[in-house]
Amino acid sequence: MANLVEIRDLRVAFDGVPVLHGIDLDVAPGEALGLVGESGCGKSVTWLAALGLLPAKAHVGGSVVLEHRTLSGAPRAELEAVRGGRIAMIFQDPSSALNPVIRVGRQICEALRLHRGLTGAPAKAEALRLMDMVGIPDARARFDLYPHEFSGGQCQRMMIAMALAGEPDLLIADEPTTALDATIQAQILDLLASLRRETGMALVFISHDLGAVAQVCERVCVMYAGRIVEQGPVGQLFAAPRHPYTRGLFDALPRMDGPRTRLIPIDGTVPDPRALPAGCAFAPRCTRAQAFCQGERPALLPQTDGRQLACAYPVPMPVPTTSPARERVSQ
């Protein structure tokens, strides 16, 4: 089956400082793909660059193709036809994404007019259907309310309704649960999973939360310092993470059972893009780094088990037992 989106050698620089270093990424039709990593590793920038949403000072290189349609370098009118229509994006903070002085119903109707040509009564009827679909109670009575009259979780649901207005083939959810409490987070994750099943759309889920990624995604890409360092199916990668950075992310999670123990943090911070190490970007924080890692940058290469890995000294495959990684993310 042909890929829905193919990203090749995507590079981004701000004021001459590279922040993405050649991202290769595929999204298949109907697939749920997770992007994980610390803040500043390039997760959001990857998709903002792919959709042409970065500011003018950003220099973007590489190729982005949507079903044989090249988006990189495309005219603004062509990109606007894709954004919200073929590819929709949910942003992290719904309170800043919704217009505070326009009623929510009108905002959804505007998306329907732009992407599907609906106006008047048909647009209102479809907007009410979308509000019902995303779980807004008493949608008809709340159609003419303003964003500040909704809770944070309901505002996020409204953003999802607006994203669905264009019937997208791909929905990009950029940390959609970060500002929400645990109960609302679980509801939003269930909503995204059910909407994907009902509509057949593909989903890219960007998150710091490994448990959330395990719940909604089929494949995971781990990013660090503007590069993908490991990717593979959720079950495989969570059962036996091989890159030391991925292993460190799991070790930093609290156990859900057994005795209380001190967490194992990843020492240090993500390197400044203006002063990246000459070799592997993770080497200064890595307990497995050797002299080779200080001068050579490992490429992302296929492994015998099907995953892709960018590490010269990966974590050994464990003896088959119950996975500590899975124990930590299970609920």
CSV table of C-alpha atoms in Angstrom, one decimal:
chain,number,residue,atom,x,y,z
A,1,MET,CA,0.0,0.0,0.0
A,2,ALA,CA,1.3,3.5,-0.9
A,3,ASN,CA,2.1,5.9,1.9
A,4,LEU,CA,-0.2,8.8,2.6
A,5,VAL,CA,2.6,11.1,3.5
A,6,GLU,CA,6.3,10.7,2.7
A,7,ILE,CA,8.9,13.1,4.3
A,8,ARG,CA,12.5,12.8,3.0
A,9,ASP,CA,15.6,14.6,4.3
A,10,LEU,CA,13.5,17.4,6.0
A,11,ARG,CA,15.8,20.0,7.4
A,12,VAL,CA,15.0,23.3,9.2
A,13,ALA,CA,17.2,26.1,10.3
A,14,PHE,CA,16.3,29.3,12.2
A,15,ASP,CA,18.6,32.3,11.6
A,16,GLY,CA,21.2,29.9,10.2
A,17,VAL,CA,21.0,27.5,13.2
A,18,PRO,CA,19.9,23.9,12.1
A,19,VAL,CA,17.2,22.4,14.3
A,20,LEU,CA,16.1,19.5,12.1
A,21,HIS,CA,18.8,17.3,10.6
A,22,GLY,CA,17.3,15.2,7.8
A,23,ILE,CA,14.1,13.6,9.0
A,24,ASP,CA,12.8,10.7,7.0
A,25,LEU,CA,9.2,9.7,7.9
A,26,ASP,CA,6.3,7.8,6.3
A,27,VAL,CA,2.7,7.7,7.4
A,28,ALA,CA,0.5,5.0,5.9
A,29,PRO,CA,-3.3,5.5,5.3
A,30,GLY,CA,-5.2,4.9,8.6
A,31,GLU,CA,-2.0,4.4,10.6
A,32,ALA,CA,-1.5,5.8,14.1
A,33,LEU,CA,2.1,7.1,14.5
A,34,GLY,CA,3.5,8.4,17.8
A,35,LEU,CA,6.4,11.0,18.1
A,36,VAL,CA,8.0,11.1,21.5
A,37,GLY,CA,11.0,12.9,23.0
A,38,GLU,CA,11.9,15.8,25.3
A,39,SER,CA,10.9,19.4,24.7
A,40,GLY,CA,13.1,20.9,21.9
A,41,CYS,CA,13.8,17.7,20.1
A,42,GLY,CA,11.9,18.8,17.0
A,43,LYS,CA,8.6,16.9,17.1
A,44,SER,CA,6.3,19.8,16.5
A,45,VAL,CA,8.7,21.6,14.2
A,46,THR,CA,8.7,18.6,11.9
A,47,TRP,CA,5.0,18.9,11.1
A,48,LEU,CA,4.9,22.7,11.2
A,49,ALA,CA,7.6,22.6,8.5
A,50,ALA,CA,5.8,19.9,6.5
A,51,LEU,CA,2.6,22.0,6.4
A,52,GLY,CA,4.4,25.3,5.7
A,53,LEU,CA,3.4,26.9,9.0
A,54,LEU,CA,6.9,28.1,10.2
A,55,PRO,CA,7.7,31.8,10.1
A,56,ALA,CA,9.5,33.4,7.2
A,57,LYS,CA,12.8,33.4,8.9
A,58,ALA,CA,12.9,29.5,8.9
A,59,HIS,CA,14.8,27.9,6.1
A,60,VAL,CA,13.2,24.6,5.2
A,61,GLY,CA,14.8,21.9,2.9
A,62,GLY,CA,13.9,18.4,1.9
A,63,SER,CA,10.8,16.9,0.4
A,64,VAL,CA,7.2,16.4,1.7
A,65,VAL,CA,4.8,14.5,-0.5
A,66,LEU,CA,1.1,13.8,0.0
A,67,GLU,CA,0.0,11.0,-2.3
A,68,HIS,CA,2.2,12.1,-5.2
A,69,ARG,CA,1.5,15.8,-4.5
A,70,THR,CA,4.6,17.7,-3.5
A,71,LEU,CA,4.0,20.1,-0.6
A,72,SER,CA,7.5,21.4,-0.1
A,73,GLY,CA,7.8,24.7,-1.9
A,74,ALA,CA,4.2,24.6,-3.1
A,75,PRO,CA,2.4,28.0,-3.5
A,76,ARG,CA,0.4,29.3,-0.5
A,77,ALA,CA,-3.0,28.6,-2.2
A,78,GLU,CA,-2.1,25.0,-2.7
A,79,LEU,CA,-0.9,24.6,0.9
A,80,GLU,CA,-4.1,26.2,2.2
A,81,ALA,CA,-6.2,23.7,0.2
A,82,VAL,CA,-4.3,20.9,2.0
A,83,ARG,CA,-4.2,22.4,5.5
A,84,GLY,CA,-7.5,21.6,7.3
A,85,GLY,CA,-8.7,19.6,4.4
A,86,ARG,CA,-6.4,16.7,3.6
A,87,ILE,CA,-4.3,17.3,6.8
A,88,ALA,CA,-5.6,18.8,10.0
A,89,MET,CA,-3.8,19.8,13.1
A,90,ILE,CA,-4.8,20.0,16.8
A,91,PHE,CA,-2.6,22.4,18.7
A,92,GLN,CA,-1.4,22.0,22.3
A,93,ASP,CA,-3.3,25.0,23.8
A,94,PRO,CA,-6.9,25.2,22.7
A,95,SER,CA,-7.5,28.5,24.5
A,96,SER,CA,-5.0,30.2,22.2
A,97,ALA,CA,-6.1,28.4,19.1
A,98,LEU,CA,-9.8,29.3,19.4
A,99,ASN,CA,-10.8,32.9,18.7
A,100,PRO,CA,-12.0,34.4,22.0
A,101,VAL,CA,-14.4,36.9,20.4
A,102,ILE,CA,-16.2,34.6,18.0
A,103,ARG,CA,-18.9,32.1,19.0
A,104,VAL,CA,-17.7,28.5,18.8
A,105,GLY,CA,-20.5,27.4,16.4
A,106,ARG,CA,-19.5,30.1,14.0
A,107,GLN,CA,-15.9,29.0,14.1
A,108,ILE,CA,-16.8,25.4,13.2
A,109,CYS,CA,-19.1,26.7,10.4
A,110,GLU,CA,-16.3,28.7,9.0
A,111,ALA,CA,-14.1,25.6,8.7
A,112,LEU,CA,-17.0,23.8,7.0
A,113,ARG,CA,-17.4,26.7,4.5
A,114,LEU,CA,-13.7,26.8,3.7
A,115,HIS,CA,-13.1,23.0,3.3
A,116,ARG,CA,-16.5,21.6,2.3
A,117,GLY,CA,-18.4,24.6,0.9
A,118,LEU,CA,-21.3,24.3,3.4
A,119,THR,CA,-23.2,27.4,4.5
A,120,GLY,CA,-26.4,28.3,6.2
A,121,ALA,CA,-28.6,25.6,7.7
A,122,PRO,CA,-26.6,22.6,6.3
A,123,ALA,CA,-23.4,24.0,7.9
A,124,LYS,CA,-25.1,24.5,11.2
A,125,ALA,CA,-26.5,21.0,11.1
A,126,GLU,CA,-23.1,19.5,10.3
A,127,ALA,CA,-21.5,21.6,13.1
A,128,LEU,CA,-24.0,20.3,15.6
A,129,ARG,CA,-23.3,16.7,14.4
A,130,LEU,CA,-19.5,17.3,14.9
A,131,MET,CA,-20.1,18.7,18.4
A,132,ASP,CA,-22.1,15.7,19.3
A,133,MET,CA,-19.5,13.4,17.8
A,134,VAL,CA,-16.7,14.8,20.0
A,135,GLY,CA,-18.9,14.7,23.2
A,136,ILE,CA,-20.1,18.3,23.7
A,137,PRO,CA,-23.2,17.9,25.9
A,138,ASP,CA,-26.4,19.7,24.8
A,139,ALA,CA,-24.6,20.9,21.6
A,140,ARG,CA,-27.6,22.9,20.3
A,141,ALA,CA,-27.9,25.0,23.4
A,142,ARG,CA,-24.1,25.6,23.5
A,143,PHE,CA,-23.7,26.4,19.8
A,144,ASP,CA,-23.7,30.2,20.3
A,145,LEU,CA,-21.4,30.3,23.4
A,146,TYR,CA,-17.9,31.8,23.4
A,147,PRO,CA,-14.7,29.8,24.1
A,148,HIS,CA,-14.4,31.1,27.6
A,149,GLU,CA,-17.7,29.5,28.5
A,150,PHE,CA,-16.3,26.0,28.0
A,151,SER,CA,-13.9,24.1,30.2
A,152,GLY,CA,-10.3,23.3,29.0
A,153,GLY,CA,-11.3,19.8,28.0
A,154,GLN,CA,-14.4,21.0,26.1
A,155,CYS,CA,-12.3,23.6,24.3
A,156,GLN,CA,-10.0,20.8,23.2
A,157,ARG,CA,-13.0,18.8,22.0
A,158,MET,CA,-14.1,21.9,20.0
A,159,MET,CA,-10.7,22.0,18.4
A,160,ILE,CA,-11.0,18.4,17.4
A,161,ALA,CA,-14.5,19.1,15.9
A,162,MET,CA,-13.0,21.9,13.9
A,163,ALA,CA,-10.2,19.6,12.7
A,164,LEU,CA,-12.7,17.0,11.6
A,165,ALA,CA,-14.8,19.6,9.7
A,166,GLY,CA,-12.6,19.1,6.6
A,167,GLU,CA,-12.9,15.3,6.8
A,168,PRO,CA,-9.0,15.0,6.8
A,169,ASP,CA,-7.1,12.0,5.8
A,170,LEU,CA,-4.5,12.8,8.4
A,171,LEU,CA,-5.0,14.3,11.9
A,172,ILE,CA,-1.9,15.7,13.7
A,173,ALA,CA,-2.5,15.9,17.4
A,174,ASP,CA,0.3,18.1,18.9
A,175,GLU,CA,0.4,17.2,22.6
A,176,PRO,CA,-3.4,17.6,22.9
A,177,THR,CA,-3.6,16.4,26.5
A,178,THR,CA,-0.7,18.4,28.1
A,179,ALA,CA,-2.8,21.1,29.8
A,180,LEU,CA,-5.6,18.8,30.9
A,181,ASP,CA,-6.1,16.8,34.1
A,182,ALA,CA,-5.7,13.0,34.2
A,183,THR,CA,-9.4,12.2,33.8
A,184,ILE,CA,-9.9,14.6,30.9
A,185,GLN,CA,-6.7,13.3,29.3
A,186,ALA,CA,-8.1,9.8,29.3
A,187,GLN,CA,-11.3,11.0,27.7
A,188,ILE,CA,-9.5,12.8,24.9
A,189,LEU,CA,-7.3,9.8,24.2
A,190,ASP,CA,-10.4,7.5,24.0
A,191,LEU,CA,-12.0,10.1,21.7
A,192,LEU,CA,-9.1,10.2,19.3
A,193,ALA,CA,-8.9,6.4,19.2
A,194,SER,CA,-12.6,6.0,18.5
A,195,LEU,CA,-12.7,8.8,15.9
A,196,ARG,CA,-9.8,7.1,14.1
A,197,ARG,CA,-11.7,3.8,14.1
A,198,GLU,CA,-14.9,5.5,12.8
A,199,THR,CA,-13.4,7.7,10.1
A,200,GLY,CA,-10.4,5.6,9.0
A,201,MET,CA,-8.1,8.7,9.1
A,202,ALA,CA,-4.4,8.4,9.9
A,203,LEU,CA,-3.2,9.9,13.2
A,204,VAL,CA,0.1,11.4,14.2
A,205,PHE,CA,0.2,11.8,18.0
A,206,ILE,CA,3.0,14.0,19.4
A,207,SER,CA,3.5,13.6,23.1
A,208,HIS,CA,5.8,13.4,26.1
A,209,ASP,CA,3.6,10.7,27.6
A,210,LEU,CA,4.7,7.2,26.8
A,211,GLY,CA,1.6,5.7,28.3
A,212,ALA,CA,-0.6,7.8,26.1
A,213,VAL,CA,1.4,6.9,23.0
A,214,ALA,CA,1.1,3.2,23.9
A,215,GLN,CA,-2.7,3.6,24.2
A,216,VAL,CA,-3.4,5.2,20.8
A,217,CYS,CA,-0.5,4.4,18.5
A,218,GLU,CA,0.7,1.5,16.4
A,219,ARG,CA,4.2,2.7,15.6
A,220,VAL,CA,6.6,5.0,17.5
A,221,CYS,CA,9.4,7.4,16.4
A,222,VAL,CA,11.7,8.6,19.2
A,223,MET,CA,13.3,11.9,18.4
A,224,TYR,CA,16.4,13.6,20.0
A,225,ALA,CA,18.1,16.8,19.0
A,226,GLY,CA,16.4,17.1,15.7
A,227,ARG,CA,16.9,13.5,14.6
A,228,ILE,CA,14.9,10.2,14.8
A,229,VAL,CA,17.1,7.9,16.9
A,230,GLU,CA,14.7,4.8,17.0
A,231,GLN,CA,11.5,3.7,15.5
A,232,GLY,CA,9.4,0.6,15.4
A,233,PRO,CA,6.1,-1.0,16.3
A,234,VAL,CA,4.7,0.0,19.7
A,235,GLY,CA,4.8,-3.5,21.2
A,236,GLN,CA,8.4,-4.2,20.1
A,237,LEU,CA,9.9,-0.8,21.1
A,238,PHE,CA,8.2,-0.7,24.4
A,239,ALA,CA,9.1,-4.3,25.3
A,240,ALA,CA,12.8,-3.9,24.4
A,241,PRO,CA,13.9,-0.3,23.8
A,242,ARG,CA,17.4,-0.4,22.3
A,243,HIS,CA,18.6,3.1,22.0
A,244,PRO,CA,20.1,4.4,25.3
A,245,TYR,CA,17.9,7.5,25.1
A,246,THR,CA,14.7,5.5,24.6
A,247,ARG,CA,15.8,3.2,27.5
A,248,GLY,CA,16.4,6.3,29.6
A,249,LEU,CA,12.9,7.6,29.0
A,250,PHE,CA,11.4,4.3,30.3
A,251,ASP,CA,13.8,4.2,33.3
A,252,ALA,CA,12.6,7.7,34.3
A,253,LEU,CA,9.0,6.5,34.7
A,254,PRO,CA,7.7,5.4,38.1
A,255,ARG,CA,6.7,1.7,38.4
A,256,MET,CA,3.1,1.0,38.9
A,257,ASP,CA,3.7,-2.1,41.1
A,258,GLY,CA,6.4,-3.4,43.4
A,259,PRO,CA,8.4,-1.4,46.0
A,260,ARG,CA,8.9,2.3,45.7
A,261,THR,CA,12.3,3.0,44.3
A,262,ARG,CA,14.2,6.1,43.3
A,263,LEU,CA,13.7,7.1,39.6
A,264,ILE,CA,16.6,7.0,37.2
A,265,PRO,CA,16.8,10.3,35.4
A,266,ILE,CA,18.7,11.0,32.2
A,267,ASP,CA,21.5,13.3,33.4
A,268,GLY,CA,22.0,16.6,31.6
A,269,THR,CA,19.8,18.4,29.1
A,270,VAL,CA,19.1,18.4,25.3
A,271,PRO,CA,22.1,20.1,23.7
A,272,ASP,CA,21.8,23.7,22.4
A,273,PRO,CA,21.3,23.5,18.6
A,274,ARG,CA,24.1,26.1,18.2
A,275,ALA,CA,26.6,23.9,19.9
A,276,LEU,CA,25.8,20.3,19.0
A,277,PRO,CA,28.5,17.6,19.8
A,278,ALA,CA,30.6,16.6,16.8
A,279,GLY,CA,29.5,13.0,17.0
A,280,CYS,CA,26.3,11.5,18.5
A,281,ALA,CA,24.2,14.3,20.0
A,282,PHE,CA,23.3,12.0,22.9
A,283,ALA,CA,26.8,10.9,23.7
A,284,PRO,CA,27.4,13.5,26.6
A,285,ARG,CA,24.4,12.1,28.4
A,286,CYS,CA,24.9,8.4,27.5
A,287,THR,CA,26.2,5.8,29.9
A,288,ARG,CA,27.1,3.5,27.0
A,289,ALA,CA,29.1,6.0,24.9
A,290,GLN,CA,32.5,5.1,23.7
A,291,ALA,CA,35.3,7.1,22.1
A,292,PHE,CA,33.8,6.3,18.7
A,293,CYS,CA,30.6,8.2,19.7
A,294,GLN,CA,32.4,11.4,20.3
A,295,GLY,CA,33.4,11.8,16.6
A,296,GLU,CA,31.0,9.8,14.5
A,297,ARG,CA,27.2,10.4,14.1
A,298,PRO,CA,25.4,7.1,13.7
A,299,ALA,CA,22.9,6.8,10.9
A,300,LEU,CA,19.3,5.5,11.3
A,301,LEU,CA,19.7,2.0,10.0
A,302,PRO,CA,17.3,-1.0,9.7
A,303,GLN,CA,17.8,-3.8,12.3
A,304,THR,CA,17.3,-7.5,12.0
A,305,ASP,CA,14.1,-7.3,14.2
A,306,GLY,CA,12.5,-4.8,11.8
A,307,ARG,CA,13.0,-1.6,13.8
A,308,GLN,CA,15.3,1.3,12.8
A,309,LEU,CA,18.1,2.4,15.2
A,310,ALA,CA,20.7,5.1,15.2
A,311,CYS,CA,23.3,3.9,17.8
A,312,ALA,CA,26.7,2.3,17.6
A,313,TYR,CA,26.4,0.7,21.1
A,314,PRO,CA,22.7,-0.1,21.6
A,315,VAL,CA,21.2,-1.7,24.7
A,316,PRO,CA,21.4,-5.5,24.4
A,317,MET,CA,18.3,-7.4,23.7
A,318,PRO,CA,16.9,-8.7,27.0
A,319,VAL,CA,16.3,-12.3,28.0
A,320,PRO,CA,12.6,-12.9,27.3
A,321,THR,CA,10.8,-12.0,30.6
A,322,THR,CA,8.1,-9.6,31.7
A,323,SER,CA,9.1,-6.2,30.3
A,324,PRO,CA,9.9,-3.5,32.9
A,325,ALA,CA,9.1,-0.9,30.2
A,326,ARG,CA,5.6,-2.3,29.6
A,327,GLU,CA,5.0,-2.5,33.4
A,328,ARG,CA,5.8,1.2,33.7
A,329,VAL,CA,3.4,2.4,31.0
A,330,SER,CA,0.5,0.0,31.8
A,331,GLN,CA,-2.4,1.4,33.6
